[in-house]
PDB file of C-alpha atoms in Angstrom:
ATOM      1  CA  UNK A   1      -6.933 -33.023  19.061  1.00 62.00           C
ATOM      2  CA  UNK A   2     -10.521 -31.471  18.536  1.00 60.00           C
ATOM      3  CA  UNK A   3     -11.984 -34.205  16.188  1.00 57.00           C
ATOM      4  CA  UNK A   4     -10.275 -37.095  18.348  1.00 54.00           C
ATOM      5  CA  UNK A   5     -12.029 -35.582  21.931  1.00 54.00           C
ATOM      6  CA  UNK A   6     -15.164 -35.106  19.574  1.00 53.00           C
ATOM      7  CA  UNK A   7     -15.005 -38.610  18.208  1.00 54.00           C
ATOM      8  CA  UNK A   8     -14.673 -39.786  21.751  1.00 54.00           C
ATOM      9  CA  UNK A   9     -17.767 -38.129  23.055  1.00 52.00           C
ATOM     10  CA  UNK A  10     -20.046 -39.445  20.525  1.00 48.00           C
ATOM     11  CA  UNK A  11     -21.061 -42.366  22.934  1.00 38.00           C
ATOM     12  CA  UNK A  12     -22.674 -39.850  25.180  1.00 40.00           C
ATOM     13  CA  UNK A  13     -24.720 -38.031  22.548  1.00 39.00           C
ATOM     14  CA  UNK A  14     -25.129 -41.166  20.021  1.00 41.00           C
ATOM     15  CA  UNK A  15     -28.981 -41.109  20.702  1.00 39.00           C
ATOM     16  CA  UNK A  16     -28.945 -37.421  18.730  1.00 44.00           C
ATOM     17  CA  UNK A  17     -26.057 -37.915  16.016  1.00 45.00           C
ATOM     18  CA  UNK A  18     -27.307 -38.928  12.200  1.00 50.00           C
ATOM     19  CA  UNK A  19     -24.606 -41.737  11.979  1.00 50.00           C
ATOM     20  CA  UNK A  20     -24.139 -40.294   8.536  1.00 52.00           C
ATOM     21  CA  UNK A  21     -22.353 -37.046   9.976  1.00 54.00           C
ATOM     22  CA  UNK A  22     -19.725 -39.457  10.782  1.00 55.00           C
ATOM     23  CA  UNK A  23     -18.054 -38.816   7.315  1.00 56.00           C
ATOM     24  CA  UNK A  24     -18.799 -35.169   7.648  1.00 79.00           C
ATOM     25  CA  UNK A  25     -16.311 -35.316  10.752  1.00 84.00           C
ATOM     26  CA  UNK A  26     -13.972 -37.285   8.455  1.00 87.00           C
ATOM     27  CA  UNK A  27     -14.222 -34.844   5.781  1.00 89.00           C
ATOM     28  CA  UNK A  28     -13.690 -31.433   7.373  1.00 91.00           C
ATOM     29  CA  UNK A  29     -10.260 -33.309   8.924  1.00 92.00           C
ATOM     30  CA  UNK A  30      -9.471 -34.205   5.341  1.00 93.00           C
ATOM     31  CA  UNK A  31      -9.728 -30.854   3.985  1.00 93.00           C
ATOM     32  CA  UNK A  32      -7.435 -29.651   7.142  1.00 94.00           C
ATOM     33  CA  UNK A  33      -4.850 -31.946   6.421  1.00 95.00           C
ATOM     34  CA  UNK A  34      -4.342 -31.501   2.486  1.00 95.00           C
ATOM     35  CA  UNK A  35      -4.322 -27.972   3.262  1.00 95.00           C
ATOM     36  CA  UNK A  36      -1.188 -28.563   5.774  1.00 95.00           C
ATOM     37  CA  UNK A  37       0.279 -30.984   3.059  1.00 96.00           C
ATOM     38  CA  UNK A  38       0.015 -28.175   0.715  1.00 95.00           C
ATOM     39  CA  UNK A  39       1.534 -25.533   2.914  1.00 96.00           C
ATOM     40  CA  UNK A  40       4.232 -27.845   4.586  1.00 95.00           C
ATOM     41  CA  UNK A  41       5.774 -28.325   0.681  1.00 96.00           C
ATOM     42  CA  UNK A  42       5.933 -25.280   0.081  1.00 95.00           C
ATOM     43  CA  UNK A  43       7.728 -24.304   3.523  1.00 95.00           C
ATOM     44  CA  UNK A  44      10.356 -27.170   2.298  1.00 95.00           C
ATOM     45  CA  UNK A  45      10.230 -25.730  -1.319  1.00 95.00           C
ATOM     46  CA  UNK A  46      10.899 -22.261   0.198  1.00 94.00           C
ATOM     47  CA  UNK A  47      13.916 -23.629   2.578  1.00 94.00           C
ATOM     48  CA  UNK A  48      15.602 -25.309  -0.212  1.00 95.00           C
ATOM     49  CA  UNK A  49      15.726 -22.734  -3.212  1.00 95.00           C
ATOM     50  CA  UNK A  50      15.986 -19.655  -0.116  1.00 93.00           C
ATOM     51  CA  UNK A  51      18.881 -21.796   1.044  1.00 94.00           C
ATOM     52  CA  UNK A  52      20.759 -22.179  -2.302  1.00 94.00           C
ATOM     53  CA  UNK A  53      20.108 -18.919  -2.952  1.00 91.00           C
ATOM     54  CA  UNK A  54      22.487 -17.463   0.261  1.00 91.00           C
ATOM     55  CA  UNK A  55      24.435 -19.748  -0.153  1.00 91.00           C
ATOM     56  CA  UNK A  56      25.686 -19.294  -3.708  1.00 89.00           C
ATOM     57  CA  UNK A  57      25.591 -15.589  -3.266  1.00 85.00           C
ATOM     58  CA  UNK A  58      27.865 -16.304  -0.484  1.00 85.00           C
ATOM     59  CA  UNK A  59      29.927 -18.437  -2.064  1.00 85.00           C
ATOM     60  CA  UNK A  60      30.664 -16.276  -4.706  1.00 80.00           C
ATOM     61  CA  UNK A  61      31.360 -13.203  -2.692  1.00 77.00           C
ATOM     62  CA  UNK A  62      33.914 -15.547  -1.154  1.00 81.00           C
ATOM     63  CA  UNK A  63      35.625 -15.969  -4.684  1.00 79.00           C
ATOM     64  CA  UNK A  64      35.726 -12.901  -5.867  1.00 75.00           C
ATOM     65  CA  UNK A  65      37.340 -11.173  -2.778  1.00 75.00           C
ATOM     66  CA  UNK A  66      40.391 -14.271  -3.021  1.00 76.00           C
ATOM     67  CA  UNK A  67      40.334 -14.070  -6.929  1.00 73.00           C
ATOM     68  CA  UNK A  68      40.530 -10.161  -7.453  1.00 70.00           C
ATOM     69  CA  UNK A  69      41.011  -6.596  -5.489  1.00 70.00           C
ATOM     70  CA  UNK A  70      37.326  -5.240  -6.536  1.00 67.00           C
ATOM     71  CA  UNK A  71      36.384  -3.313  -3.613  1.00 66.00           C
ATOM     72  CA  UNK A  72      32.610  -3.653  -4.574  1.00 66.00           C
ATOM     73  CA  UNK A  73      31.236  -6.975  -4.664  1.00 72.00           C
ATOM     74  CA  UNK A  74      27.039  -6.987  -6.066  1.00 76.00           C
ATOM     75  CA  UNK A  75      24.908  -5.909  -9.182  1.00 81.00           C
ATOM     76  CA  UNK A  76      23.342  -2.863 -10.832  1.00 84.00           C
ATOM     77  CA  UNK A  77      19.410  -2.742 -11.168  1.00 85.00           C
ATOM     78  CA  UNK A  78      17.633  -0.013 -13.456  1.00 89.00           C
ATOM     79  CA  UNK A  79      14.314   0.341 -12.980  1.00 91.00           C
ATOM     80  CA  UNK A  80      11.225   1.552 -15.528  1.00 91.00           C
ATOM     81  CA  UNK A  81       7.736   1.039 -15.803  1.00 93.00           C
ATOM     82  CA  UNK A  82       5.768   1.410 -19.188  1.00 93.00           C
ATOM     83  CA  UNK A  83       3.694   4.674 -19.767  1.00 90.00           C
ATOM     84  CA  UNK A  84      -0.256   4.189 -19.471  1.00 90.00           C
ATOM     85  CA  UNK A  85      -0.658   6.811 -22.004  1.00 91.00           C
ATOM     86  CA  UNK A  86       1.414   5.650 -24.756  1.00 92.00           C
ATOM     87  CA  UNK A  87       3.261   2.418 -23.562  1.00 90.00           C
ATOM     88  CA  UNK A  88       6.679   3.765 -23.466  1.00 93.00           C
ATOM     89  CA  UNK A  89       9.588   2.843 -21.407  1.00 93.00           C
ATOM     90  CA  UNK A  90      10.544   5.190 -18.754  1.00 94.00           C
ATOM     91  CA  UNK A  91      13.993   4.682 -16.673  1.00 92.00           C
ATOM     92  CA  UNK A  92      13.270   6.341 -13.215  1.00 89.00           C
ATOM     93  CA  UNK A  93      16.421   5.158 -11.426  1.00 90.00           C
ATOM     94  CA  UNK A  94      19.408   2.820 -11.372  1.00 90.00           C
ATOM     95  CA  UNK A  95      20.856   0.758  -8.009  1.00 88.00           C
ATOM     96  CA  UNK A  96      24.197  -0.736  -6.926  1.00 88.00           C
ATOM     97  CA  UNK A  97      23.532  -3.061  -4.473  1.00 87.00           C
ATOM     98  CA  UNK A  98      26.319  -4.941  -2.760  1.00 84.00           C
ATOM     99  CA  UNK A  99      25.955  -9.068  -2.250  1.00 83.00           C
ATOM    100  CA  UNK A 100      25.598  -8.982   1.263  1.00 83.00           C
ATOM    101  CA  UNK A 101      22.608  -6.343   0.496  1.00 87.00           C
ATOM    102  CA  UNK A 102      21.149  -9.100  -1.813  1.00 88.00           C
ATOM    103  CA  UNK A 103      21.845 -11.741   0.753  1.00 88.00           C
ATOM    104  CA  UNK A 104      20.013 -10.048   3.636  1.00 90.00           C
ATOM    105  CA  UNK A 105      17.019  -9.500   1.013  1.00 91.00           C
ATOM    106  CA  UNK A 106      16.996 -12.788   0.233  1.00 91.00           C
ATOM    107  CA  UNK A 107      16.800 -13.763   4.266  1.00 92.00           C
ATOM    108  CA  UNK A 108      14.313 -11.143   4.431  1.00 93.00           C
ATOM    109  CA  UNK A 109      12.010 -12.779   1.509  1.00 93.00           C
ATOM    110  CA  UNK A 110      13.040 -15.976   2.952  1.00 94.00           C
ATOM    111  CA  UNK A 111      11.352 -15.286   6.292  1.00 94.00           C
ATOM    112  CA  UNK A 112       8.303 -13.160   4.412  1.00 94.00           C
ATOM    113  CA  UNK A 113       7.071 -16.574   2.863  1.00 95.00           C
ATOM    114  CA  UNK A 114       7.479 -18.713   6.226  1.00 95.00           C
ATOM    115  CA  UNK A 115       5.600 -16.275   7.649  1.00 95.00           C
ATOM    116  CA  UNK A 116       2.829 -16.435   4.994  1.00 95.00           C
ATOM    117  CA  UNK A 117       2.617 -20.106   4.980  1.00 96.00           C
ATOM    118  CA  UNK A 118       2.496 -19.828   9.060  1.00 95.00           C
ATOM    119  CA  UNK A 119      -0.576 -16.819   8.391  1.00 96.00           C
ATOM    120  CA  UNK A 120      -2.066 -19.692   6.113  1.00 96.00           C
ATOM    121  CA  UNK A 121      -1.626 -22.737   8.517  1.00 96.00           C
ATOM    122  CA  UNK A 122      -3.565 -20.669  10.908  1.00 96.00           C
ATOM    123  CA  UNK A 123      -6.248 -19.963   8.245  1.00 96.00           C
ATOM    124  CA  UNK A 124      -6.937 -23.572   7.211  1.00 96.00           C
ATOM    125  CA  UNK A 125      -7.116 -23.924  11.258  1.00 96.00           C
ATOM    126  CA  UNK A 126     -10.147 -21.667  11.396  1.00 95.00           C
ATOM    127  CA  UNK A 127     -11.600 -23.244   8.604  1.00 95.00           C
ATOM    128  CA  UNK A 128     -11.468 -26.807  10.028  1.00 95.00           C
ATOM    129  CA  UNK A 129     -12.972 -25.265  13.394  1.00 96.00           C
ATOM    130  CA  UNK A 130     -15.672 -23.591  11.557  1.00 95.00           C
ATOM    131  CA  UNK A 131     -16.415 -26.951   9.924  1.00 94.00           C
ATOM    132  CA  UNK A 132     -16.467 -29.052  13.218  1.00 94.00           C
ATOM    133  CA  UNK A 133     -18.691 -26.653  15.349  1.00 95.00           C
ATOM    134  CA  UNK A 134     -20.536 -26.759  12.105  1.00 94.00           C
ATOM    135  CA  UNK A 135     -20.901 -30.572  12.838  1.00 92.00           C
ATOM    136  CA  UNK A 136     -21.854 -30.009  15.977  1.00 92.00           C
ATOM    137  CA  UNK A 137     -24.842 -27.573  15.582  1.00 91.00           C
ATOM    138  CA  UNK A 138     -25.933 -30.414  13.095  1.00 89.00           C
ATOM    139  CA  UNK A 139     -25.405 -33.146  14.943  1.00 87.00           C
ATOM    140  CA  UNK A 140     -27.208 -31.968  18.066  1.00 88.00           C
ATOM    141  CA  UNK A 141     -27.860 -27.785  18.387  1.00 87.00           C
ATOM    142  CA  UNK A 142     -27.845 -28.022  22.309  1.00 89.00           C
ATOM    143  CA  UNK A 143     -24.374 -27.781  22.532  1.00 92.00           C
ATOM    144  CA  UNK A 144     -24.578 -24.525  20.680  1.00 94.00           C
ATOM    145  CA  UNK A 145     -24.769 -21.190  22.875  1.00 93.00           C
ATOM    146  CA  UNK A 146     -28.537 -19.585  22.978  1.00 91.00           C
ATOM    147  CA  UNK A 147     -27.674 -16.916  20.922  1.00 91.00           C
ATOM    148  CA  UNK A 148     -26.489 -19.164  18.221  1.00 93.00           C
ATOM    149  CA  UNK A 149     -29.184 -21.646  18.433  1.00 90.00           C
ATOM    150  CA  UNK A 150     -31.631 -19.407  17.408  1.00 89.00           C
ATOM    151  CA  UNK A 151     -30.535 -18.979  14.107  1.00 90.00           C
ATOM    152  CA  UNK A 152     -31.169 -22.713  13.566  1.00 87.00           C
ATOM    153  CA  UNK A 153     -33.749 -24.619  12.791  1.00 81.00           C
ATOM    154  CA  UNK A 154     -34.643 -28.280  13.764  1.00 72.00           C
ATOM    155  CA  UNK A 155     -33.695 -30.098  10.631  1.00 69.00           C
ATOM    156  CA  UNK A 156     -30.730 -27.696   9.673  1.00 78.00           C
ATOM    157  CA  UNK A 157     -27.823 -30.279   7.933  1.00 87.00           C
ATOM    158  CA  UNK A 158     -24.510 -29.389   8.349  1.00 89.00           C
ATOM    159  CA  UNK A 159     -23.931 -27.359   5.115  1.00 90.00           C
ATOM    160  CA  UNK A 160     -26.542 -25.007   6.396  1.00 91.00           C
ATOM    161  CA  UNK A 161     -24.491 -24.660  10.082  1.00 92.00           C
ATOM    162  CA  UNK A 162     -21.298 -23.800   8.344  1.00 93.00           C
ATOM    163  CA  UNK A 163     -23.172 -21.575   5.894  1.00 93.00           C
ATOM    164  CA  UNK A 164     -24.605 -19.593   9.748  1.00 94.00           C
ATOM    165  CA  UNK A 165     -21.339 -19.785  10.689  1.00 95.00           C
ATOM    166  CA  UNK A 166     -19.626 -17.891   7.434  1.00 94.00           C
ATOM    167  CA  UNK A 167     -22.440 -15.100   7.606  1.00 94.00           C
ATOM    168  CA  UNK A 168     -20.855 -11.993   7.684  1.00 92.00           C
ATOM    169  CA  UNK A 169     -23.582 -10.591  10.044  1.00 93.00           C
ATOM    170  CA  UNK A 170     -22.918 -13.548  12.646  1.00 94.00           C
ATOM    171  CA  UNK A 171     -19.142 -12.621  13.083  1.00 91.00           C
ATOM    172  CA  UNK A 172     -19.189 -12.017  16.491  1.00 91.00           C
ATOM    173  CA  UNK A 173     -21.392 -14.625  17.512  1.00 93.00           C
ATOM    174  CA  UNK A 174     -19.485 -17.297  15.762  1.00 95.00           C
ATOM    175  CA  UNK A 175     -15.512 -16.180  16.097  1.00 94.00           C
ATOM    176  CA  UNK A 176     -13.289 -18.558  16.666  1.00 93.00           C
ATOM    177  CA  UNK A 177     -12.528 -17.672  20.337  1.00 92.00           C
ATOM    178  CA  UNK A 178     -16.068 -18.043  21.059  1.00 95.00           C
ATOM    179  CA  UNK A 179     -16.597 -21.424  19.088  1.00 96.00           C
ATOM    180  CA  UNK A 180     -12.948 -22.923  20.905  1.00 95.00           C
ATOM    181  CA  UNK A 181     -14.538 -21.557  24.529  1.00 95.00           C
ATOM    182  CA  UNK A 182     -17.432 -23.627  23.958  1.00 95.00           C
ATOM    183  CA  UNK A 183     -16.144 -26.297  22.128  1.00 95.00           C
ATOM    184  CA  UNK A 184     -13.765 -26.400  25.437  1.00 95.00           C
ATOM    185  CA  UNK A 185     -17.030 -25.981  27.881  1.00 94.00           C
ATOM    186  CA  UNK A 186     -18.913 -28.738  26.251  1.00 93.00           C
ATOM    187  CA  UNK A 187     -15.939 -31.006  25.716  1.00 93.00           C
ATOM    188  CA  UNK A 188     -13.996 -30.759  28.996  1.00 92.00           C
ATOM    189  CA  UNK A 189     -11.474 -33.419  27.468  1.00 93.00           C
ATOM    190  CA  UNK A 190      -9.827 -30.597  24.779  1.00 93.00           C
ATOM    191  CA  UNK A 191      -9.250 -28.626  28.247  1.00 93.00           C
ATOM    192  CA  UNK A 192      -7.030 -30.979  29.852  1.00 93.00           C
ATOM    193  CA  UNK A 193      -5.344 -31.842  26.505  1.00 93.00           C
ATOM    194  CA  UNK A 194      -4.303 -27.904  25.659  1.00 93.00           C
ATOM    195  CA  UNK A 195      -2.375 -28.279  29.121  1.00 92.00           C
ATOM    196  CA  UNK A 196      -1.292 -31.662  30.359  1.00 92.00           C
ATOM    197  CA  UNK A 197      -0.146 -33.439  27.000  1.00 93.00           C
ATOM    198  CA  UNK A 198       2.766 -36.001  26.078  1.00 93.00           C
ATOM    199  CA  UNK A 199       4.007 -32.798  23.781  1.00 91.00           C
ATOM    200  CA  UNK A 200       5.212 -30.858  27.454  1.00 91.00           C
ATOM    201  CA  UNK A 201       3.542 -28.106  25.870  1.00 93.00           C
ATOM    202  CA  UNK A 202       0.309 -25.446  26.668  1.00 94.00           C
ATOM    203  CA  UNK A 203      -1.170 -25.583  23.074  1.00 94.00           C
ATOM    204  CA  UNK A 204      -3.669 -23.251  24.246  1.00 94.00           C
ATOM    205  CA  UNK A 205      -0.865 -20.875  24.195  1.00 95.00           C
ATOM    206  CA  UNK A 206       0.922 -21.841  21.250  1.00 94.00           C
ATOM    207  CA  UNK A 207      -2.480 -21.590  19.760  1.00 93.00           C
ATOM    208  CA  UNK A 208      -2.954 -18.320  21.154  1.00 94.00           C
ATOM    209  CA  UNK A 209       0.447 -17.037  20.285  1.00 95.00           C
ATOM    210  CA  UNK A 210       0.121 -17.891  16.569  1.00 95.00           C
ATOM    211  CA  UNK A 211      -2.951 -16.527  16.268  1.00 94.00           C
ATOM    212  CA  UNK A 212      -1.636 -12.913  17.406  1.00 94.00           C
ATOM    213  CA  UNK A 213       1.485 -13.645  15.034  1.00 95.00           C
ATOM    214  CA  UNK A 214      -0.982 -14.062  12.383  1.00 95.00           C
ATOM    215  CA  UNK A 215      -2.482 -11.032  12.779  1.00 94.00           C
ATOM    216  CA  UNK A 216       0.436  -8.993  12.755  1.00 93.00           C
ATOM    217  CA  UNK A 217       1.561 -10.692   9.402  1.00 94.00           C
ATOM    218  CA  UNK A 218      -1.450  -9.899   7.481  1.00 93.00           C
ATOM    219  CA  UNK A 219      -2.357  -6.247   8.898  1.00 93.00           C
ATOM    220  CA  UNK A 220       1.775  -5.129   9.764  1.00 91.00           C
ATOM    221  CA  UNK A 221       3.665  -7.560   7.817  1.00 87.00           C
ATOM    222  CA  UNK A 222       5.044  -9.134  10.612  1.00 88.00           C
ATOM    223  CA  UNK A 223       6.150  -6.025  12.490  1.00 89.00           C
ATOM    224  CA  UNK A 224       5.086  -5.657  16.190  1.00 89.00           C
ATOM    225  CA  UNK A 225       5.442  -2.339  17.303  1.00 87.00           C
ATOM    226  CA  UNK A 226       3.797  -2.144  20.781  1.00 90.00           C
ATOM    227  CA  UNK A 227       5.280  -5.733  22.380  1.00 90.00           C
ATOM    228  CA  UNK A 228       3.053  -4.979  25.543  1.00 91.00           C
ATOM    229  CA  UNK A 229      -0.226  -4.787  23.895  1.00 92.00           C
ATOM    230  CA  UNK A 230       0.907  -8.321  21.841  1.00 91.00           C
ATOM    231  CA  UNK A 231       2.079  -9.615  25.269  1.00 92.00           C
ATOM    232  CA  UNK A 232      -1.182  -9.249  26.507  1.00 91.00           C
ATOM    233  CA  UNK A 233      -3.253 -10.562  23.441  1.00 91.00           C
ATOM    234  CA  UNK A 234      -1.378 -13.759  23.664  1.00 92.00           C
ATOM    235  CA  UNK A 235      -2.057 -14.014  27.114  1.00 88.00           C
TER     236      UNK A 235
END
């Protein structure tokens, strides 16, 4: 949605685009997309050998309850760990655990990964924003915010934008919130596409939403414990 408004508005600023940033554009949605490709096979890899998984373990728990009168249906894990001192084997513990215990875990690791490859979605997100505000500032700096324009000079190509844009000390100018808002302010077209759309859907929201799960993935795994303060964030 961002590169086609973007595309779009060329014809206004035309007279202060290098035609040649043209494939830039192109190439920063490339990356975007093989990065999706990447993630959305795994997501199907994940869904198919999680999905055999339960469902063997199921099937078998079914068999052995109609087949015998074993009250305990699962496996037995020891655990050790090698010394560092002299390499040997130590046994610290050993586990019954019942197949509906391993059949939750394997739900549970099921919907760890999806929410990895969701964390990682968002991630190749950023970096395709970074890359077209990086286009952008290249193609003409006034639709950069003062504060940012400073740090460029008149001839800057876009390498050198995105390279602005990754400096650790720019963070706050450059986050993605700010680079959307004025991405938004400058292209009024993204604005009216986040909530009127053929999709019946805010993607500002959406956008928003998965952004905050994102967050709580990589720094809580997943967990929200205060679903006020998320509430709010998303909002």
């Amino acid at each position: 949605m961002v590169l086609l408004v973007i595309q779009r508005s060329e014809m206004v600023w035309s007279a202060n685009v290098n035609r040649s940033y043209e494939m830039d554009l192109s190439k920063a949605f490339e990356i975007f997309k093989n990065d999706l490709f990447s993630i959305n096979i795994q997501e199907a890899q994940t869904r198919k050998i999680s999905n055999s998984l339960i469902e063997e373990n199921i099937k078998n728990v079914q068999k052995i309850k109609e087949e015998s009168d074993i009250k305990f249906y699962g496996q037995s894990h020891t655990m050790w760990f090698h010394r560092a001192d002299c390499n040997e084997i130590v046994h610290y513990g050993t586990k019954d655990i019942s197949t509906e215990e391993i059949t939750n875990l394997l739900i549970k690791d099921k919907n760890r990964q999806f929410q990895w490859q969701l964390a990682e979605a968002y991630e190749a997100y950023e970096d395709f924003i970074e890359r077209v505000y990086a286009y952008v500032g290249a193609s003409n700096n006034a639709y950069w915010k003062s504060d940012q324009k400073v740090l460029l000079n008149n001839n800057d190509n876009i390498d050198t934008c995105l390279s602005i844009i990754k400096d650790e000390k720019n963070r706050r100018s450059f986050s993605q919130k700010c680079m959307l808002n004025q991405l938004r302010h400058n292209f009024t077209e993204i604005t009216k596409l986040e909530s009127t759309n053929v999709l019946k859907c805010n993607l500002k929201f959406y956008l928003s939403l998965i952004e905050q799960l994102r967050h709580q993935i990589i720094h809580t795994r997943g967990v929200i414990t205060r679903e006020d303060i998320f509430i709010k964030k998303v909002f």
